Coordinates of N, CA and C and ligand atoms in Angstrom, one line a residue:
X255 N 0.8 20.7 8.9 CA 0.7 20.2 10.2 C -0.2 19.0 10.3
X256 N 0.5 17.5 10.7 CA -0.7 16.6 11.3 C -1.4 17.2 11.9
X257 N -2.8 16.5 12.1 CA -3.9 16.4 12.6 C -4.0 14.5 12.9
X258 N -5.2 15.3 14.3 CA -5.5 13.3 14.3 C -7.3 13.8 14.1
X259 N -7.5 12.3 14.0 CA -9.0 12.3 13.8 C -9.5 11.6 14.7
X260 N -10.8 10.8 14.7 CA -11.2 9.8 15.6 C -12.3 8.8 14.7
X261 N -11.5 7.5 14.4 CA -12.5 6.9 13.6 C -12.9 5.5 14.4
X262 N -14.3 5.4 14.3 CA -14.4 4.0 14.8 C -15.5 3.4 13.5
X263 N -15.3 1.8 13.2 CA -16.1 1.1 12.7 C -17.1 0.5 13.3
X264 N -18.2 1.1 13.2 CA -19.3 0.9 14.2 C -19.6 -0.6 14.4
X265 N -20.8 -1.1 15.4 CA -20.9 -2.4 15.4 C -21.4 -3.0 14.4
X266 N -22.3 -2.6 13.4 CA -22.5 -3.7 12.3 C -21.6 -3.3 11.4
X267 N -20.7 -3.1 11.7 CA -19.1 -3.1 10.5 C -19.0 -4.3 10.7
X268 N -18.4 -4.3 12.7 CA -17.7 -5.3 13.0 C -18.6 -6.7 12.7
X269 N -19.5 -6.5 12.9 CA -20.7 -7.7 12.3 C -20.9 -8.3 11.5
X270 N -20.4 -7.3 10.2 CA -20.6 -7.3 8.8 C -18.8 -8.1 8.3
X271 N -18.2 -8.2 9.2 CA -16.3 -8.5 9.4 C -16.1 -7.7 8.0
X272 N -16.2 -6.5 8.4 CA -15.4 -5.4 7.4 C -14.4 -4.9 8.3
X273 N -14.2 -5.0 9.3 CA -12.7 -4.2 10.0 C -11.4 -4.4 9.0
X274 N -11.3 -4.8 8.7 CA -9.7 -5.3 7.5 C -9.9 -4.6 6.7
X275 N -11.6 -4.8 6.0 CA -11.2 -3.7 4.7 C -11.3 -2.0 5.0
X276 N -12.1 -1.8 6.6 CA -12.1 -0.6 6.2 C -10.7 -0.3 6.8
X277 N -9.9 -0.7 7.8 CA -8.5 -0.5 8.5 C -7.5 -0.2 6.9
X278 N -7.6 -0.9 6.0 CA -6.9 -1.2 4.8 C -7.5 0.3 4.2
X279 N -8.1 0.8 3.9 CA -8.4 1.9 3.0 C -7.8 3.0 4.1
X280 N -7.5 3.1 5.3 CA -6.9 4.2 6.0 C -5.5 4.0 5.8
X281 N -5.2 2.9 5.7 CA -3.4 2.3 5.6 C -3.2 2.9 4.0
X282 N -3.7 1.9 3.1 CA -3.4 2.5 1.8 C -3.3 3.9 1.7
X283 N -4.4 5.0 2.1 CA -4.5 5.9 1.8 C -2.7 6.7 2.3
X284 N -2.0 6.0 3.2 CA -1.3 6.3 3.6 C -0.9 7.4 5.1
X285 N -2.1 7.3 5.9 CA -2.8 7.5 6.9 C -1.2 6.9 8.4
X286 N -1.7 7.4 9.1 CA -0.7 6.9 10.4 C -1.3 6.2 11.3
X287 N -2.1 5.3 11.6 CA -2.7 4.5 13.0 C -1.9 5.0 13.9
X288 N -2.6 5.9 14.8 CA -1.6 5.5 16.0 C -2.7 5.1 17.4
X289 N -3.5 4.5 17.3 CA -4.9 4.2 18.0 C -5.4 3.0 17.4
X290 N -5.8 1.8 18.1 CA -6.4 0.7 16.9 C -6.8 -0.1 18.3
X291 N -8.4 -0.4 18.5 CA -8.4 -1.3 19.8 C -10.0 -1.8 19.3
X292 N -10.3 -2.8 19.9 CA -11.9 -3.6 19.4 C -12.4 -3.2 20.8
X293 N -13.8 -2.7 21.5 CA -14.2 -2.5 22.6 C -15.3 -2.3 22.5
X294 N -16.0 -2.7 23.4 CA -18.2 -2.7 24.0 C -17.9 -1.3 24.3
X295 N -18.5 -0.1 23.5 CA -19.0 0.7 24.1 C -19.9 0.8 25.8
X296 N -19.3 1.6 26.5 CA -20.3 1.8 27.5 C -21.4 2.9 27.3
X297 N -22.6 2.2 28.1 CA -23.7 3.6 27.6 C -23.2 4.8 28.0
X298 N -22.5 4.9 29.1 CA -22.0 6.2 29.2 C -20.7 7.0 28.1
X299 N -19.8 6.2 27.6 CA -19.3 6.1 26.6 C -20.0 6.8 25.4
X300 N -21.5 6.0 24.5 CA -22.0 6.4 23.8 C -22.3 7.6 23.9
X301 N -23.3 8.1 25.7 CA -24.0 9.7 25.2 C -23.1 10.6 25.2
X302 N -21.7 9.9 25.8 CA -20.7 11.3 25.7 C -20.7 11.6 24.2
X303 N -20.4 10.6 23.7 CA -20.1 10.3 22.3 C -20.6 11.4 21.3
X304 N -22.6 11.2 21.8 CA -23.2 11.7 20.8 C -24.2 12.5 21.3
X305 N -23.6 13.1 22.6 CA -24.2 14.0 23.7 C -24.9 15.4 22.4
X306 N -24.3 15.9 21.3 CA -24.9 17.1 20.4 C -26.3 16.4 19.9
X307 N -26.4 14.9 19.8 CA -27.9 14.4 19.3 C -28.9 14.1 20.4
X308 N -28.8 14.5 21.1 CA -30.1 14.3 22.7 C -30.9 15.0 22.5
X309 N -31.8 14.4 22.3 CA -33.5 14.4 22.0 C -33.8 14.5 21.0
X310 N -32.8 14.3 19.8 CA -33.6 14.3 18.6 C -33.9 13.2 18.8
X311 N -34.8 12.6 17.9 CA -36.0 11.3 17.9 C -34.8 9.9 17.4
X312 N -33.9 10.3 16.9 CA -33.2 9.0 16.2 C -32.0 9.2 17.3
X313 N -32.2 9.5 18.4 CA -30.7 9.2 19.7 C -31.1 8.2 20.2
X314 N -32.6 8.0 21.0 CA -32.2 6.1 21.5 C -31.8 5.2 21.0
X315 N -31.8 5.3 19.5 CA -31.8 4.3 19.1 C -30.3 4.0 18.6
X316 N -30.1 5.2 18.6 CA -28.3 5.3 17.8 C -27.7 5.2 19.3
X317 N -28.0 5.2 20.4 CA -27.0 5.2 21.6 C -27.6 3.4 21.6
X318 N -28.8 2.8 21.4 CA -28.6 1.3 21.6 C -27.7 0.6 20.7
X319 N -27.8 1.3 19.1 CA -26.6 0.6 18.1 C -25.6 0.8 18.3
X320 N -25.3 1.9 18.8 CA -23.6 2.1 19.2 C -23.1 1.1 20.5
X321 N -24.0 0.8 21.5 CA -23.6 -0.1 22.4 C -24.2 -1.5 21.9
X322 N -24.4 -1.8 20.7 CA -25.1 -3.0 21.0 C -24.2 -4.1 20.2
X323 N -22.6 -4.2 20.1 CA -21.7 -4.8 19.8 C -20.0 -4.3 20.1
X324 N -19.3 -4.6 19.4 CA -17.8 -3.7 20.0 C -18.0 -2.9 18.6
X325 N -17.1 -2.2 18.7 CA -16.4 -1.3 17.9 C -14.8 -1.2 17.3
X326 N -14.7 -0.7 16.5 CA -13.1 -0.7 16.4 C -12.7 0.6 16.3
X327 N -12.1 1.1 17.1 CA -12.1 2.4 17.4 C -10.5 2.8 17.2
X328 N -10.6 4.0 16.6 CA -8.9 4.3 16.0 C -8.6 5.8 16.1
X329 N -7.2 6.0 16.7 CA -6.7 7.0 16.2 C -5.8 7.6 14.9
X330 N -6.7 8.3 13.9 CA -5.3 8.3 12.8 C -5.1 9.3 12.2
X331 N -3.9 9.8 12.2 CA -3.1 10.7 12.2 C -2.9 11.5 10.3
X332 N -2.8 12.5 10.0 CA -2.0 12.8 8.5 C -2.2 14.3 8.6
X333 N -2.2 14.6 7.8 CA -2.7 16.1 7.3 C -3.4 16.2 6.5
X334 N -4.7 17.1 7.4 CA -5.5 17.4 6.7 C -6.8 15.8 6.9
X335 N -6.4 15.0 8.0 CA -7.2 13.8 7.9 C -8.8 14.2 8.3
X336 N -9.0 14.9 8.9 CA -10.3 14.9 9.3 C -11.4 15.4 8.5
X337 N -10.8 16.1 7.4 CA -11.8 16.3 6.5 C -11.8 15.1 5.6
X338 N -10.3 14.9 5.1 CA -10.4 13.7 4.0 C -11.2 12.6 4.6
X339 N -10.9 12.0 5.5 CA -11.6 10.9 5.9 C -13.2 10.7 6.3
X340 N -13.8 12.2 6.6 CA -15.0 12.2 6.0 C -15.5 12.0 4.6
X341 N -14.7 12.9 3.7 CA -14.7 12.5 2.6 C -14.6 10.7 2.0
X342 N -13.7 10.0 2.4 CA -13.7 8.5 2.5 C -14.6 7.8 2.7
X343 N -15.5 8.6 4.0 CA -16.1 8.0 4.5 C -17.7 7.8 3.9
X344 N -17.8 9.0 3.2 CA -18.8 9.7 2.6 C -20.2 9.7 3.4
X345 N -21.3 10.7 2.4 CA -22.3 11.3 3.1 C -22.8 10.2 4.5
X346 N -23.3 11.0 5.5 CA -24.4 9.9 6.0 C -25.5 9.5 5.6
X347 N -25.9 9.8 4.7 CA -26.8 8.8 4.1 C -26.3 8.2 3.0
X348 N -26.2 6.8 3.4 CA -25.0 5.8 2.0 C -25.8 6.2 0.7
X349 N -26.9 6.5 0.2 CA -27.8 7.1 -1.0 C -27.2 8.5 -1.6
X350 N -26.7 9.1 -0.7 CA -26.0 10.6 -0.6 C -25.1 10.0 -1.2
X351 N -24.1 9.4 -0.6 CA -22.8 8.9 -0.5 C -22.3 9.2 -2.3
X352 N -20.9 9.4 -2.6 CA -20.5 9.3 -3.9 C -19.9 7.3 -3.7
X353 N -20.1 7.1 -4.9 CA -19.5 5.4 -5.3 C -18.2 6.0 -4.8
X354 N -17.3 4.6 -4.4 CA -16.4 4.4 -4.2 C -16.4 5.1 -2.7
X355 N -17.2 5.9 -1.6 CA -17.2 5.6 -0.9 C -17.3 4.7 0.2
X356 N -16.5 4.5 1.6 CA -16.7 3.5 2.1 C -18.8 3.3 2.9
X357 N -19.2 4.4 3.1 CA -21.0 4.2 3.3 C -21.7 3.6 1.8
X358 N -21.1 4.4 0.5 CA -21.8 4.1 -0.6 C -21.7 2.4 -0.7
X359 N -20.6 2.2 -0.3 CA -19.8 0.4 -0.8 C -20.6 0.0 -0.1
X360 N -20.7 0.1 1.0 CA -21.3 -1.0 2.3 C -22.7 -0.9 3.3
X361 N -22.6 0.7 3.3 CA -23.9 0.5 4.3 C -25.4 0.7 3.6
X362 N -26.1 0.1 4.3 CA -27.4 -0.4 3.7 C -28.3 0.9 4.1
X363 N -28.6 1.3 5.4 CA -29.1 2.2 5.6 C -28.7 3.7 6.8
X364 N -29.0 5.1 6.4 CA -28.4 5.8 7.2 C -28.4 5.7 8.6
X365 N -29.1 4.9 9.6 CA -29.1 4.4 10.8 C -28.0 3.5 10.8
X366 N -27.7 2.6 9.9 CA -26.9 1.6 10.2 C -25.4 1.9 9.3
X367 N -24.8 2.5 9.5 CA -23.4 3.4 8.5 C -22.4 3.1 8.4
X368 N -21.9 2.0 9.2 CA -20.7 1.2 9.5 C -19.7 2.0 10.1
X369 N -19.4 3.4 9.9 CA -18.5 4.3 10.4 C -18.4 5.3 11.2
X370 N -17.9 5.6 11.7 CA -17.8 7.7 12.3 C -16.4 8.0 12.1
X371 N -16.5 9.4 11.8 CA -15.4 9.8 12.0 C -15.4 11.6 12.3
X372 N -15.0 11.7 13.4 CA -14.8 13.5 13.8 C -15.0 14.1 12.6
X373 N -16.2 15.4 13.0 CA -16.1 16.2 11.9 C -15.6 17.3 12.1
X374 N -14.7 17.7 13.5 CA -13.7 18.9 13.8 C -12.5 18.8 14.7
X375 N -11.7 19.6 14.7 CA -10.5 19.7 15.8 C -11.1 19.5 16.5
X376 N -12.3 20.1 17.3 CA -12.5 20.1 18.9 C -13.3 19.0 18.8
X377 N -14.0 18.6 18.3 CA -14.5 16.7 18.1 C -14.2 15.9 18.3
X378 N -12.3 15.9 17.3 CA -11.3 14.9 17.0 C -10.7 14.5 18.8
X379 N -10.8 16.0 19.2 CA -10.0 16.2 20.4 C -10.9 15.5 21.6
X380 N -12.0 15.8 21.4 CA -13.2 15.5 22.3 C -13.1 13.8 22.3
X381 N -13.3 13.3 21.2 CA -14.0 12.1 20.9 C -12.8 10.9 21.3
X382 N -11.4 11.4 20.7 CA -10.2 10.7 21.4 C -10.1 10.3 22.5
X383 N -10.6 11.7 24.0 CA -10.5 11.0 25.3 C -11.4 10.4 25.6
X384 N -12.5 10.8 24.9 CA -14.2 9.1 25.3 C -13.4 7.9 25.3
X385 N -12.6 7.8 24.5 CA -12.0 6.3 24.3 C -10.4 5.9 24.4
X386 N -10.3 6.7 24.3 CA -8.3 6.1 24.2 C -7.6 7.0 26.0
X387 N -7.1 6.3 26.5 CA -6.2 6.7 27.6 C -5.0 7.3 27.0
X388 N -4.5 8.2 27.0 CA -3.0 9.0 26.8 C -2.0 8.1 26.5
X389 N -2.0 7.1 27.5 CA -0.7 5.3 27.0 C -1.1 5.1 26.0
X390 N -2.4 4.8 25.5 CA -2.7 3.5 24.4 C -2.3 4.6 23.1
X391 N -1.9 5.6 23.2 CA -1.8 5.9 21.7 C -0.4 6.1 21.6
X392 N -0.1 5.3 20.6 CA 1.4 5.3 19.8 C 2.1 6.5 18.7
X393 N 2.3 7.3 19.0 CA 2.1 8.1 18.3 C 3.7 8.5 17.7
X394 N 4.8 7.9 18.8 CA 6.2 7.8 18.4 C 7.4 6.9 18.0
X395 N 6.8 6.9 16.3 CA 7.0 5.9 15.8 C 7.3 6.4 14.0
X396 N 8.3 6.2 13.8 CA 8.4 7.0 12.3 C 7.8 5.6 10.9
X397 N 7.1 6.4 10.0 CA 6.7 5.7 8.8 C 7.4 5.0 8.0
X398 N 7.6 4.1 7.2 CA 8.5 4.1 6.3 C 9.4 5.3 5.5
X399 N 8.6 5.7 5.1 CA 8.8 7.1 4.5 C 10.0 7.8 4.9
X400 N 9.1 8.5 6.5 CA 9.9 9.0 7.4 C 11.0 8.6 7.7
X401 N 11.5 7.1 7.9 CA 12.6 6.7 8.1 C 13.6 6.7 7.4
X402 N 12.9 6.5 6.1 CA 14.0 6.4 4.8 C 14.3 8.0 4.4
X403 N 13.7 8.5 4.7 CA 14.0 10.1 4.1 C 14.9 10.3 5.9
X404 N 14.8 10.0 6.8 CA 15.4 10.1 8.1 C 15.0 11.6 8.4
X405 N 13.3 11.7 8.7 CA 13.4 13.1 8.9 C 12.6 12.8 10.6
Ligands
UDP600 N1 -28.4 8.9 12.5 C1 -29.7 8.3 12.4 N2 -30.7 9.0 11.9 C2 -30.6 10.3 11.5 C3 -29.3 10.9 11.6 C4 -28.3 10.2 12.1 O1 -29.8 7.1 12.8 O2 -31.6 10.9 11.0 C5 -27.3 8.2 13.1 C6 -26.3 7.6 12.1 O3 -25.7 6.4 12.5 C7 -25.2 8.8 12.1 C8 -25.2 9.1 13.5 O4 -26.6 9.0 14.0 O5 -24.0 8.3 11.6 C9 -24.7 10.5 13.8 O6 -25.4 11.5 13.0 P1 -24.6 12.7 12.3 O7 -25.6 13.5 11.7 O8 -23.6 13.3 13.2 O9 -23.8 11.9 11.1 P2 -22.3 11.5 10.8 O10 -21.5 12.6 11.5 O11 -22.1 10.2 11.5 O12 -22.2 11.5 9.3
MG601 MG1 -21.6 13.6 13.3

């Protein structure tokens, strides 16, 4: 059974102009976009976002970094994606991280991580309607794959 996940490239990705490479490691992997949009978080946006971190000591500052550029915010689809793509994504602390991670490759520090991605069903499910309206996601649309096998 698909699963969707909820990934966005935080704003010092988009800062860093890593959107392509990290969009490209979800594509390669063979992943389904069906969600892909650049947007300013709103502060209301953010604390829904990360409403389980309120009042630990590192939330002001992660609700100013999350609003303090756009985002690239994505829905993507596979089986089994929401764990893998943590895994992709690796530890939050890029020092944690295994090499060949996308945090290990790129992020400097665990405040600044370039990524998120849902770490449950009810997350995935949660975190989708902070951001995507029910329209904007494409979801009926067959892969290559799928077309050629005509399933
Ligand atoms: N964060 C931080 N300091 C911390 C823990 C987390 O600045 O001590 C930030 C970091 O950007 C992280 C986000 O808050 O990605 C959410 O934290 P969480 O523990 O949920 O990590 P994630 O699920 O993103 O790996
Ligand atoms: Mg988290």
């Amino acid at each position: 059974m698909a699963e969707r996940t909820f990934i966005a490239i935080k704003p010092d990705g988009v800062k860093r102009n890593l959107i392509g490479k990290i969009v490209t490691r979800f594509e390669e992997k063979g992943y389904k976009i069906i969600g892909l949009k650049l947007l300013l978080p709103t502060l209301e946006m953010a604390q829904k976002h990360y409403a389980e971190h309120e009042g630990k000591p590192f939330y002001p500052r992660l609700i100013n970094y999350i609003t303090s550029g756009p985002i690239v915010a994505m829905v993507v689809e596979g089986v089994n994606v929401i764990e893998e793509a943590r895994k992709m994504m690796g530890k939050t602390k890029p020092e944690e991280a295994e090499v060949g991670t996308i945090r290990f490759d790129y992020a400097l520090c665990q405040e600044y991580n370039i990524i998120h991605g849902s770490d449950s069903v009810a997350s995935a499910e949660r975190e989708i309607a902070i951001y995507f309206k029910e329209e904007e996601i494409c979801a009926n649309w067959k892969t290559m794959t799928e077309m050629i096998m005509n399933v």
